[in-house]
């Protein structure tokens, strides 16, 4: 009986620890950010149709894109990797910030800005704002190494898409110049991140921005970032490969 009680106790502790990782994911607004990413991804399906399928993907392609950009699947994958990679004790410490009044306010602003950026006019206005090139935005981006990390994820995803398409279709195009691709993606990524974070910071005081930036400089912040980028990177790359496979299956029908 004592052994059974001890086993049950350890089981409850493990569940409680994993619950902290789940709570952190929710507190950081990840599910809402995934929803915005999915909406943009589904819209981008039309561009892929034009670029690779001569605009002839039709309902089959549209349904495939919608199915692959499944927010529930992406969220489940991300939660699994985060639970594997992030020490629950770290998640518990990170929650001290994200459950605070300032933490909650910042996440609300980030989610609102992410949704607002789905409007091209808002995105362009934010990118051109003077604050987009300001020191506060620059310090924040450098602290988290966001430009390089997001660029790496985007390039890996594009390469995975081309690999998936080639693996299924058997059509081997010329290998992309990854160095040139990365340089182009880097410019677009930096512009987007500067505009987005300028919009977020426009509603914060200098002290608020300093506190938030300082959080990511801590060991806890760095570990959360590492786990988050790994989880998102894996999910996005897997999705992109599957998208490439789906496009590859339609290539012969479009005389490519």
C-alpha atoms as an extended CHARMM CRD file, in Angstrom:
* protein
*
       256  EXT
         1         1  UNK       CA              0.0000000000        0.0000000000        0.0000000000  PROA      1               0.0000000000
         2         2  UNK       CA              2.8150000000        2.4000000000        0.8750000000  PROA      2               0.0000000000
         3         3  UNK       CA              4.5310000000        1.6560000000       -2.4750000000  PROA      3               0.0000000000
         4         4  UNK       CA              1.2790000000        2.2070000000       -4.3600000000  PROA      4               0.0000000000
         5         5  UNK       CA              0.7160000000        5.4810000000       -2.5380000000  PROA      5               0.0000000000
         6         6  UNK       CA              4.2830000000        6.5850000000       -3.3070000000  PROA      6               0.0000000000
         7         7  UNK       CA              3.8910000000        5.6980000000       -6.9920000000  PROA      7               0.0000000000
         8         8  UNK       CA              0.6340000000        7.6240000000       -7.1500000000  PROA      8               0.0000000000
         9         9  UNK       CA              2.2900000000       10.5780000000       -5.4670000000  PROA      9               0.0000000000
        10        10  UNK       CA              5.1240000000       10.6360000000       -8.0140000000  PROA      10              0.0000000000
        11        11  UNK       CA              2.5810000000       10.3480000000      -10.8210000000  PROA      11              0.0000000000
        12        12  UNK       CA              0.6380000000       13.3270000000       -9.5410000000  PROA      12              0.0000000000
        13        13  UNK       CA              3.8450000000       15.3280000000       -9.1880000000  PROA      13              0.0000000000
        14        14  UNK       CA              4.8000000000       14.5190000000      -12.7940000000  PROA      14              0.0000000000
        15        15  UNK       CA              1.3670000000       15.5730000000      -14.0280000000  PROA      15              0.0000000000
        16        16  UNK       CA              1.6330000000       18.7810000000      -12.0340000000  PROA      16              0.0000000000
        17        17  UNK       CA              5.0760000000       19.5000000000      -13.5080000000  PROA      17              0.0000000000
        18        18  UNK       CA              3.8540000000       18.9670000000      -17.0700000000  PROA      18              0.0000000000
        19        19  UNK       CA              0.8550000000       21.1600000000      -16.2900000000  PROA      19              0.0000000000
        20        20  UNK       CA              3.2720000000       24.0340000000      -15.6390000000  PROA      20              0.0000000000
        21        21  UNK       CA              4.6560000000       23.6690000000      -19.1870000000  PROA      21              0.0000000000
        22        22  UNK       CA              1.1210000000       23.6770000000      -20.5770000000  PROA      22              0.0000000000
        23        23  UNK       CA              0.2310000000       26.6890000000      -18.4660000000  PROA      23              0.0000000000
        24        24  UNK       CA              3.3050000000       28.5100000000      -19.7280000000  PROA      24              0.0000000000
        25        25  UNK       CA              2.3620000000       27.8090000000      -23.3510000000  PROA      25              0.0000000000
        26        26  UNK       CA             -1.0960000000       29.2310000000      -22.6840000000  PROA      26              0.0000000000
        27        27  UNK       CA              0.2520000000       32.1970000000      -20.7160000000  PROA      27              0.0000000000
        28        28  UNK       CA              2.5650000000       33.0880000000      -23.6220000000  PROA      28              0.0000000000
        29        29  UNK       CA             -0.4020000000       33.2180000000      -25.9850000000  PROA      29              0.0000000000
        30        30  UNK       CA              1.0030000000       30.4540000000      -28.1850000000  PROA      30              0.0000000000
        31        31  UNK       CA             -2.3920000000       28.9850000000      -29.2220000000  PROA      31              0.0000000000
        32        32  UNK       CA             -3.5820000000       32.4040000000      -30.4300000000  PROA      32              0.0000000000
        33        33  UNK       CA             -0.3010000000       33.0370000000      -32.2640000000  PROA      33              0.0000000000
        34        34  UNK       CA             -0.6280000000       29.6530000000      -33.9690000000  PROA      34              0.0000000000
        35        35  UNK       CA             -4.1310000000       30.5950000000      -35.1380000000  PROA      35              0.0000000000
        36        36  UNK       CA             -2.7590000000       33.7100000000      -36.8460000000  PROA      36              0.0000000000
        37        37  UNK       CA              0.0980000000       31.7210000000      -38.3980000000  PROA      37              0.0000000000
        38        38  UNK       CA             -2.3580000000       29.1250000000      -39.6960000000  PROA      38              0.0000000000
        39        39  UNK       CA             -4.6410000000       31.7550000000      -41.2220000000  PROA      39              0.0000000000
        40        40  UNK       CA             -1.6970000000       33.3070000000      -43.0570000000  PROA      40              0.0000000000
        41        41  UNK       CA             -0.4470000000       29.8940000000      -44.1560000000  PROA      41              0.0000000000
        42        42  UNK       CA             -3.7830000000       28.9830000000      -45.6500000000  PROA      42              0.0000000000
        43        43  UNK       CA             -3.8740000000       32.2980000000      -47.5040000000  PROA      43              0.0000000000
        44        44  UNK       CA             -0.3470000000       31.6600000000      -48.7860000000  PROA      44              0.0000000000
        45        45  UNK       CA             -1.5560000000       28.4120000000      -50.3440000000  PROA      45              0.0000000000
        46        46  UNK       CA             -2.8250000000       30.4310000000      -53.3000000000  PROA      46              0.0000000000
        47        47  UNK       CA              0.6850000000       31.7600000000      -53.9350000000  PROA      47              0.0000000000
        48        48  UNK       CA              2.0910000000       28.2370000000      -53.9430000000  PROA      48              0.0000000000
        49        49  UNK       CA             -0.6500000000       27.1980000000      -56.3500000000  PROA      49              0.0000000000
        50        50  UNK       CA              0.3450000000       29.9680000000      -58.7680000000  PROA      50              0.0000000000
        51        51  UNK       CA              4.0880000000       29.3970000000      -58.4120000000  PROA      51              0.0000000000
        52        52  UNK       CA              4.1980000000       25.6160000000      -58.7000000000  PROA      52              0.0000000000
        53        53  UNK       CA              0.8460000000       24.3660000000      -60.0090000000  PROA      53              0.0000000000
        54        54  UNK       CA              0.0890000000       26.9700000000      -62.6750000000  PROA      54              0.0000000000
        55        55  UNK       CA             -2.9160000000       28.0300000000      -60.6340000000  PROA      55              0.0000000000
        56        56  UNK       CA             -4.6220000000       24.7040000000      -61.3650000000  PROA      56              0.0000000000
        57        57  UNK       CA             -4.5850000000       23.1960000000      -57.8680000000  PROA      57              0.0000000000
        58        58  UNK       CA             -8.2860000000       23.8440000000      -57.4990000000  PROA      58              0.0000000000
        59        59  UNK       CA            -10.3900000000       22.4570000000      -54.6650000000  PROA      59              0.0000000000
        60        60  UNK       CA             -8.0140000000       19.5490000000      -54.0780000000  PROA      60              0.0000000000
        61        61  UNK       CA             -5.1130000000       21.8720000000      -53.3220000000  PROA      61              0.0000000000
        62        62  UNK       CA             -7.2280000000       24.2420000000      -51.2410000000  PROA      62              0.0000000000
        63        63  UNK       CA             -8.5410000000       21.3710000000      -49.1140000000  PROA      63              0.0000000000
        64        64  UNK       CA             -5.0310000000       19.9560000000      -48.7200000000  PROA      64              0.0000000000
        65        65  UNK       CA             -3.6240000000       23.2760000000      -47.5200000000  PROA      65              0.0000000000
        66        66  UNK       CA             -6.4990000000       23.6840000000      -45.0940000000  PROA      66              0.0000000000
        67        67  UNK       CA             -5.9760000000       20.1730000000      -43.7280000000  PROA      67              0.0000000000
        68        68  UNK       CA             -2.2200000000       20.5390000000      -43.2760000000  PROA      68              0.0000000000
        69        69  UNK       CA             -2.5210000000       23.9350000000      -41.6090000000  PROA      69              0.0000000000
        70        70  UNK       CA             -4.4300000000       22.4040000000      -38.7380000000  PROA      70              0.0000000000
        71        71  UNK       CA             -4.0260000000       24.5800000000      -35.6140000000  PROA      71              0.0000000000
        72        72  UNK       CA             -4.9720000000       21.7620000000      -33.2420000000  PROA      72              0.0000000000
        73        73  UNK       CA             -2.3370000000       19.4400000000      -34.7100000000  PROA      73              0.0000000000
        74        74  UNK       CA              0.3300000000       22.1420000000      -34.6210000000  PROA      74              0.0000000000
        75        75  UNK       CA             -0.5100000000       23.0450000000      -31.0450000000  PROA      75              0.0000000000
        76        76  UNK       CA             -0.4060000000       19.3960000000      -29.9770000000  PROA      76              0.0000000000
        77        77  UNK       CA              2.9970000000       18.9150000000      -31.6260000000  PROA      77              0.0000000000
        78        78  UNK       CA              4.3600000000       22.0570000000      -30.0250000000  PROA      78              0.0000000000
        79        79  UNK       CA              3.1020000000       21.1170000000      -26.5730000000  PROA      79              0.0000000000
        80        80  UNK       CA              4.6960000000       17.6670000000      -26.8960000000  PROA      80              0.0000000000
        81        81  UNK       CA              8.1190000000       19.0070000000      -27.8640000000  PROA      81              0.0000000000
        82        82  UNK       CA              7.9930000000       21.7380000000      -25.2350000000  PROA      82              0.0000000000
        83        83  UNK       CA              7.1560000000       19.1430000000      -22.5830000000  PROA      83              0.0000000000
        84        84  UNK       CA             10.1020000000       17.0450000000      -23.7480000000  PROA      84              0.0000000000
        85        85  UNK       CA             12.5950000000       19.9010000000      -23.9180000000  PROA      85              0.0000000000
        86        86  UNK       CA             11.6520000000       22.2850000000      -21.1210000000  PROA      86              0.0000000000
        87        87  UNK       CA             12.3630000000       21.5160000000      -17.4960000000  PROA      87              0.0000000000
        88        88  UNK       CA              9.0800000000       21.9960000000      -15.5990000000  PROA      88              0.0000000000
        89        89  UNK       CA             11.0090000000       23.9060000000      -12.9420000000  PROA      89              0.0000000000
        90        90  UNK       CA             12.0460000000       26.4080000000      -15.5980000000  PROA      90              0.0000000000
        91        91  UNK       CA              8.4520000000       26.6820000000      -16.7840000000  PROA      91              0.0000000000
        92        92  UNK       CA              7.3540000000       27.3320000000      -13.2230000000  PROA      92              0.0000000000
        93        93  UNK       CA              9.8850000000       30.1550000000      -12.8840000000  PROA      93              0.0000000000
        94        94  UNK       CA              8.9200000000       31.6380000000      -16.2550000000  PROA      94              0.0000000000
        95        95  UNK       CA              5.2930000000       31.6930000000      -15.1630000000  PROA      95              0.0000000000
        96        96  UNK       CA              6.2180000000       34.1360000000      -12.4140000000  PROA      96              0.0000000000
        97        97  UNK       CA              6.7250000000       36.6870000000      -15.1550000000  PROA      97              0.0000000000
        98        98  UNK       CA              4.0340000000       35.6780000000      -17.6440000000  PROA      98              0.0000000000
        99        99  UNK       CA              1.3800000000       35.4110000000      -14.9300000000  PROA      99              0.0000000000
       100       100  UNK       CA              2.2370000000       38.9000000000      -13.6920000000  PROA      100             0.0000000000
       101       101  UNK       CA              0.1960000000       41.9450000000      -14.6990000000  PROA      101             0.0000000000
       102       102  UNK       CA              2.9800000000       43.1570000000      -17.0080000000  PROA      102             0.0000000000
       103       103  UNK       CA              3.4780000000       39.7190000000      -18.5230000000  PROA      103             0.0000000000
       104       104  UNK       CA             -0.2090000000       39.3220000000      -19.2520000000  PROA      104             0.0000000000
       105       105  UNK       CA             -0.3900000000       42.8070000000      -20.7610000000  PROA      105             0.0000000000
       106       106  UNK       CA              2.5810000000       42.2070000000      -23.0540000000  PROA      106             0.0000000000
       107       107  UNK       CA              1.1990000000       38.8990000000      -24.3130000000  PROA      107             0.0000000000
       108       108  UNK       CA             -2.1630000000       40.5280000000      -25.0020000000  PROA      108             0.0000000000
       109       109  UNK       CA             -0.3740000000       43.1960000000      -27.0380000000  PROA      109             0.0000000000
       110       110  UNK       CA              1.6560000000       40.5730000000      -28.9350000000  PROA      110             0.0000000000
       111       111  UNK       CA             -1.4490000000       38.5920000000      -29.8460000000  PROA      111             0.0000000000
       112       112  UNK       CA             -3.3140000000       41.7410000000      -30.9090000000  PROA      112             0.0000000000
       113       113  UNK       CA             -0.3620000000       42.8860000000      -33.0090000000  PROA      113             0.0000000000
       114       114  UNK       CA             -0.0410000000       39.4670000000      -34.6370000000  PROA      114             0.0000000000
       115       115  UNK       CA             -3.6970000000       39.5540000000      -35.6340000000  PROA      115             0.0000000000
       116       116  UNK       CA             -3.4020000000       43.1620000000      -36.8090000000  PROA      116             0.0000000000
       117       117  UNK       CA             -0.4970000000       42.1980000000      -39.0560000000  PROA      117             0.0000000000
       118       118  UNK       CA             -2.8650000000       40.0660000000      -41.1080000000  PROA      118             0.0000000000
       119       119  UNK       CA             -3.9650000000       43.3990000000      -42.5750000000  PROA      119             0.0000000000
       120       120  UNK       CA             -1.2690000000       44.3810000000      -45.0980000000  PROA      120             0.0000000000
       121       121  UNK       CA             -1.8510000000       48.0770000000      -44.5430000000  PROA      121             0.0000000000
       122       122  UNK       CA             -1.1930000000       47.7310000000      -40.8070000000  PROA      122             0.0000000000
       123       123  UNK       CA              1.9410000000       45.6930000000      -41.4610000000  PROA      123             0.0000000000
       124       124  UNK       CA              3.3540000000       48.2310000000      -43.9100000000  PROA      124             0.0000000000
       125       125  UNK       CA              2.5890000000       51.1430000000      -41.5890000000  PROA      125             0.0000000000
       126       126  UNK       CA              4.3240000000       49.4200000000      -38.6720000000  PROA      126             0.0000000000
       127       127  UNK       CA              7.3770000000       48.5740000000      -40.7700000000  PROA      127             0.0000000000
       128       128  UNK       CA              7.7760000000       52.1730000000      -41.8420000000  PROA      128             0.0000000000
       129       129  UNK       CA              7.2850000000       53.5940000000      -38.3340000000  PROA      129             0.0000000000
       130       130  UNK       CA             10.3140000000       55.3830000000      -36.9230000000  PROA      130             0.0000000000
       131       131  UNK       CA             10.2830000000       53.1760000000      -33.8400000000  PROA      131             0.0000000000
       132       132  UNK       CA             10.8690000000       50.0900000000      -36.0080000000  PROA      132             0.0000000000
       133       133  UNK       CA             14.5270000000       51.0670000000      -36.2610000000  PROA      133             0.0000000000
       134       134  UNK       CA             14.7450000000       52.3400000000      -32.6910000000  PROA      134             0.0000000000
       135       135  UNK       CA             17.1920000000       51.1580000000      -30.0450000000  PROA      135             0.0000000000
       136       136  UNK       CA             14.5350000000       49.4670000000      -27.9190000000  PROA      136             0.0000000000
       137       137  UNK       CA             13.4010000000       47.2520000000      -30.7930000000  PROA      137             0.0000000000
       138       138  UNK       CA             16.9970000000       46.5260000000      -31.8100000000  PROA      138             0.0000000000
       139       139  UNK       CA             18.0220000000       45.5810000000      -28.2580000000  PROA      139             0.0000000000
       140       140  UNK       CA             15.0430000000       43.2720000000      -27.8950000000  PROA      140             0.0000000000
       141       141  UNK       CA             15.6700000000       41.5130000000      -31.2140000000  PROA      141             0.0000000000
       142       142  UNK       CA             19.3730000000       41.0840000000      -30.4730000000  PROA      142             0.0000000000
       143       143  UNK       CA             18.7400000000       39.8070000000      -26.9520000000  PROA      143             0.0000000000
       144       144  UNK       CA             16.6030000000       36.9590000000      -28.2720000000  PROA      144             0.0000000000
       145       145  UNK       CA             18.5360000000       36.6070000000      -31.5390000000  PROA      145             0.0000000000
       146       146  UNK       CA             15.1400000000       36.6700000000      -33.2170000000  PROA      146             0.0000000000
       147       147  UNK       CA             16.2400000000       37.7040000000      -36.6890000000  PROA      147             0.0000000000
       148       148  UNK       CA             18.7580000000       34.8930000000      -37.1190000000  PROA      148             0.0000000000
       149       149  UNK       CA             16.5820000000       32.2640000000      -35.4820000000  PROA      149             0.0000000000
       150       150  UNK       CA             13.4550000000       33.0810000000      -37.4390000000  PROA      150             0.0000000000
       151       151  UNK       CA             15.4790000000       33.2090000000      -40.6440000000  PROA      151             0.0000000000
       152       152  UNK       CA             16.9070000000       29.7570000000      -39.9400000000  PROA      152             0.0000000000
       153       153  UNK       CA             13.4100000000       28.3670000000      -39.3870000000  PROA      153             0.0000000000
       154       154  UNK       CA             12.0530000000       29.9460000000      -42.5760000000  PROA      154             0.0000000000
       155       155  UNK       CA             14.9410000000       28.7250000000      -44.7460000000  PROA      155             0.0000000000
       156       156  UNK       CA             14.7080000000       25.2010000000      -43.3240000000  PROA      156             0.0000000000
       157       157  UNK       CA             10.9710000000       25.1870000000      -44.0300000000  PROA      157             0.0000000000
       158       158  UNK       CA             11.4370000000       26.3170000000      -47.6380000000  PROA      158             0.0000000000
       159       159  UNK       CA             14.1110000000       23.6830000000      -48.2000000000  PROA      159             0.0000000000
       160       160  UNK       CA             11.8210000000       21.0330000000      -46.6830000000  PROA      160             0.0000000000
       161       161  UNK       CA              9.0250000000       22.0540000000      -49.0480000000  PROA      161             0.0000000000
       162       162  UNK       CA             11.2690000000       21.5940000000      -52.0990000000  PROA      162             0.0000000000
       163       163  UNK       CA             12.5530000000       18.2660000000      -50.7540000000  PROA      163             0.0000000000
       164       164  UNK       CA              9.0170000000       17.0080000000      -50.1990000000  PROA      164             0.0000000000
       165       165  UNK       CA              7.9480000000       18.0150000000      -53.6870000000  PROA      165             0.0000000000
       166       166  UNK       CA             10.9770000000       16.3790000000      -55.3070000000  PROA      166             0.0000000000
       167       167  UNK       CA             10.6750000000       13.1740000000      -53.2590000000  PROA      167             0.0000000000
       168       168  UNK       CA              7.0990000000       12.5830000000      -54.4080000000  PROA      168             0.0000000000
       169       169  UNK       CA              7.1630000000       13.8890000000      -57.9730000000  PROA      169             0.0000000000
       170       170  UNK       CA             10.5700000000       12.5970000000      -58.9500000000  PROA      170             0.0000000000
       171       171  UNK       CA             11.1600000000       15.9650000000      -60.6050000000  PROA      171             0.0000000000
       172       172  UNK       CA             14.5600000000       17.1560000000      -59.4690000000  PROA      172             0.0000000000
       173       173  UNK       CA             14.9540000000       20.8550000000      -60.0820000000  PROA      173             0.0000000000
       174       174  UNK       CA             18.1910000000       22.7060000000      -59.6380000000  PROA      174             0.0000000000
       175       175  UNK       CA             19.2510000000       22.8880000000      -56.0060000000  PROA      175             0.0000000000
       176       176  UNK       CA             18.3790000000       26.2670000000      -54.4850000000  PROA      176             0.0000000000
       177       177  UNK       CA             21.1880000000       28.6400000000      -53.6690000000  PROA      177             0.0000000000
       178       178  UNK       CA             20.7000000000       28.4970000000      -49.9060000000  PROA      178             0.0000000000
       179       179  UNK       CA             23.0980000000       31.3410000000      -49.2380000000  PROA      179             0.0000000000
       180       180  UNK       CA             21.2010000000       33.6560000000      -51.5600000000  PROA      180             0.0000000000
       181       181  UNK       CA             17.8670000000       32.3790000000      -50.2520000000  PROA      181             0.0000000000
       182       182  UNK       CA             18.9360000000       33.0290000000      -46.6830000000  PROA      182             0.0000000000
       183       183  UNK       CA             20.0900000000       36.5510000000      -47.5040000000  PROA      183             0.0000000000
       184       184  UNK       CA             16.6910000000       37.3560000000      -49.0430000000  PROA      184             0.0000000000
       185       185  UNK       CA             14.7430000000       35.7630000000      -46.1890000000  PROA      185             0.0000000000
       186       186  UNK       CA             16.9180000000       37.5830000000      -43.6440000000  PROA      186             0.0000000000
       187       187  UNK       CA             15.9400000000       40.9780000000      -45.0720000000  PROA      187             0.0000000000
       188       188  UNK       CA             12.2210000000       40.1550000000      -45.1120000000  PROA      188             0.0000000000
       189       189  UNK       CA             12.3690000000       38.6290000000      -41.6410000000  PROA      189             0.0000000000
       190       190  UNK       CA             14.1360000000       41.6060000000      -40.0860000000  PROA      190             0.0000000000
       191       191  UNK       CA             11.6870000000       44.0420000000      -41.6640000000  PROA      191             0.0000000000
       192       192  UNK       CA              8.7040000000       42.0530000000      -40.3870000000  PROA      192             0.0000000000
       193       193  UNK       CA             10.1080000000       41.6060000000      -36.8790000000  PROA      193             0.0000000000
       194       194  UNK       CA             11.0240000000       45.2700000000      -36.5280000000  PROA      194             0.0000000000
       195       195  UNK       CA              7.5730000000       46.3870000000      -37.5820000000  PROA      195             0.0000000000
       196       196  UNK       CA              5.7890000000       43.8460000000      -35.4120000000  PROA      196             0.0000000000
       197       197  UNK       CA              7.7690000000       44.5870000000      -32.2750000000  PROA      197             0.0000000000
       198       198  UNK       CA              7.5500000000       48.3300000000      -32.8580000000  PROA      198             0.0000000000
       199       199  UNK       CA              3.7780000000       47.9570000000      -32.8490000000  PROA      199             0.0000000000
       200       200  UNK       CA              3.8780000000       45.9320000000      -29.6240000000  PROA      200             0.0000000000
       201       201  UNK       CA              6.2560000000       48.3410000000      -27.9060000000  PROA      201             0.0000000000
       202       202  UNK       CA              4.2350000000       51.4010000000      -28.9410000000  PROA      202             0.0000000000
       203       203  UNK       CA              1.8090000000       50.6090000000      -26.1200000000  PROA      203             0.0000000000
       204       204  UNK       CA              4.5330000000       50.0210000000      -23.4990000000  PROA      204             0.0000000000
       205       205  UNK       CA              6.6480000000       52.3310000000      -21.3970000000  PROA      205             0.0000000000
       206       206  UNK       CA             10.4410000000       52.3420000000      -21.6030000000  PROA      206             0.0000000000
       207       207  UNK       CA             10.5680000000       50.6130000000      -18.2200000000  PROA      207             0.0000000000
       208       208  UNK       CA              8.1270000000       47.9210000000      -19.3760000000  PROA      208             0.0000000000
       209       209  UNK       CA             10.2240000000       47.2280000000      -22.4690000000  PROA      209             0.0000000000
       210       210  UNK       CA             13.4180000000       47.0990000000      -20.3900000000  PROA      210             0.0000000000
       211       211  UNK       CA             11.8970000000       44.6060000000      -17.9590000000  PROA      211             0.0000000000
       212       212  UNK       CA             10.6370000000       42.3730000000      -20.7650000000  PROA      212             0.0000000000
       213       213  UNK       CA             13.9760000000       42.4510000000      -22.5680000000  PROA      213             0.0000000000
       214       214  UNK       CA             15.7720000000       41.6990000000      -19.3100000000  PROA      214             0.0000000000
       215       215  UNK       CA             13.5990000000       38.6150000000      -18.7680000000  PROA      215             0.0000000000
       216       216  UNK       CA             14.8800000000       37.0780000000      -22.0110000000  PROA      216             0.0000000000
       217       217  UNK       CA             18.4650000000       37.7480000000      -20.8900000000  PROA      217             0.0000000000
       218       218  UNK       CA             18.0040000000       35.4370000000      -17.9020000000  PROA      218             0.0000000000
       219       219  UNK       CA             18.8330000000       31.7370000000      -17.9510000000  PROA      219             0.0000000000
       220       220  UNK       CA             15.1320000000       30.9550000000      -17.6090000000  PROA      220             0.0000000000
       221       221  UNK       CA             14.2260000000       33.1690000000      -20.5530000000  PROA      221             0.0000000000
       222       222  UNK       CA             16.9580000000       31.6500000000      -22.7170000000  PROA      222             0.0000000000
       223       223  UNK       CA             15.7960000000       28.1000000000      -21.9670000000  PROA      223             0.0000000000
       224       224  UNK       CA             12.1870000000       28.9570000000      -22.7500000000  PROA      224             0.0000000000
       225       225  UNK       CA             13.2850000000       30.5140000000      -26.0500000000  PROA      225             0.0000000000
       226       226  UNK       CA             15.3940000000       27.4750000000      -26.9720000000  PROA      226             0.0000000000
       227       227  UNK       CA             12.5130000000       25.0800000000      -26.3490000000  PROA      227             0.0000000000
       228       228  UNK       CA             10.0100000000       27.2980000000      -28.1550000000  PROA      228             0.0000000000
       229       229  UNK       CA             12.1290000000       27.6730000000      -31.2950000000  PROA      229             0.0000000000
       230       230  UNK       CA             12.9270000000       23.9810000000      -31.3970000000  PROA      230             0.0000000000
       231       231  UNK       CA              9.2510000000       23.0680000000      -31.0690000000  PROA      231             0.0000000000
       232       232  UNK       CA              8.0390000000       25.5690000000      -33.6250000000  PROA      232             0.0000000000
       233       233  UNK       CA             10.8930000000       24.8210000000      -36.0240000000  PROA      233             0.0000000000
       234       234  UNK       CA             10.1950000000       21.0970000000      -36.0170000000  PROA      234             0.0000000000
       235       235  UNK       CA              6.4700000000       21.5920000000      -36.5190000000  PROA      235             0.0000000000
       236       236  UNK       CA              6.8960000000       24.1330000000      -39.3180000000  PROA      236             0.0000000000
       237       237  UNK       CA              9.4930000000       22.0410000000      -41.1460000000  PROA      237             0.0000000000
       238       238  UNK       CA              7.3310000000       18.9220000000      -40.9410000000  PROA      238             0.0000000000
       239       239  UNK       CA              4.3340000000       20.8700000000      -42.2300000000  PROA      239             0.0000000000
       240       240  UNK       CA              6.3600000000       22.3520000000      -45.1000000000  PROA      240             0.0000000000
       241       241  UNK       CA              7.6600000000       18.9390000000      -46.1680000000  PROA      241             0.0000000000
       242       242  UNK       CA              4.1090000000       17.5490000000      -46.2120000000  PROA      242             0.0000000000
       243       243  UNK       CA              2.9800000000       20.5920000000      -48.1930000000  PROA      243             0.0000000000
       244       244  UNK       CA              5.7410000000       19.9480000000      -50.7050000000  PROA      244             0.0000000000
       245       245  UNK       CA              4.6870000000       16.3210000000      -51.0040000000  PROA      245             0.0000000000
       246       246  UNK       CA              1.1160000000       17.3840000000      -51.6740000000  PROA      246             0.0000000000
       247       247  UNK       CA              2.2630000000       19.8110000000      -54.3540000000  PROA      247             0.0000000000
       248       248  UNK       CA              4.4820000000       17.1200000000      -55.8600000000  PROA      248             0.0000000000
       249       249  UNK       CA              1.5240000000       14.7980000000      -56.2940000000  PROA      249             0.0000000000
       250       250  UNK       CA             -0.2290000000       17.4460000000      -58.3660000000  PROA      250             0.0000000000
       251       251  UNK       CA              2.7500000000       18.4030000000      -60.5440000000  PROA      251             0.0000000000
       252       252  UNK       CA              2.1750000000       15.7990000000      -63.3130000000  PROA      252             0.0000000000
       253       253  UNK       CA             -1.3990000000       17.0170000000      -63.7230000000  PROA      253             0.0000000000
       254       254  UNK       CA             -0.0920000000       20.4720000000      -64.5020000000  PROA      254             0.0000000000
       255       255  UNK       CA              2.5790000000       19.5130000000      -67.0200000000  PROA      255             0.0000000000
       256       256  UNK       CA              5.4800000000       20.5320000000      -64.8250000000  PROA      256             0.0000000000
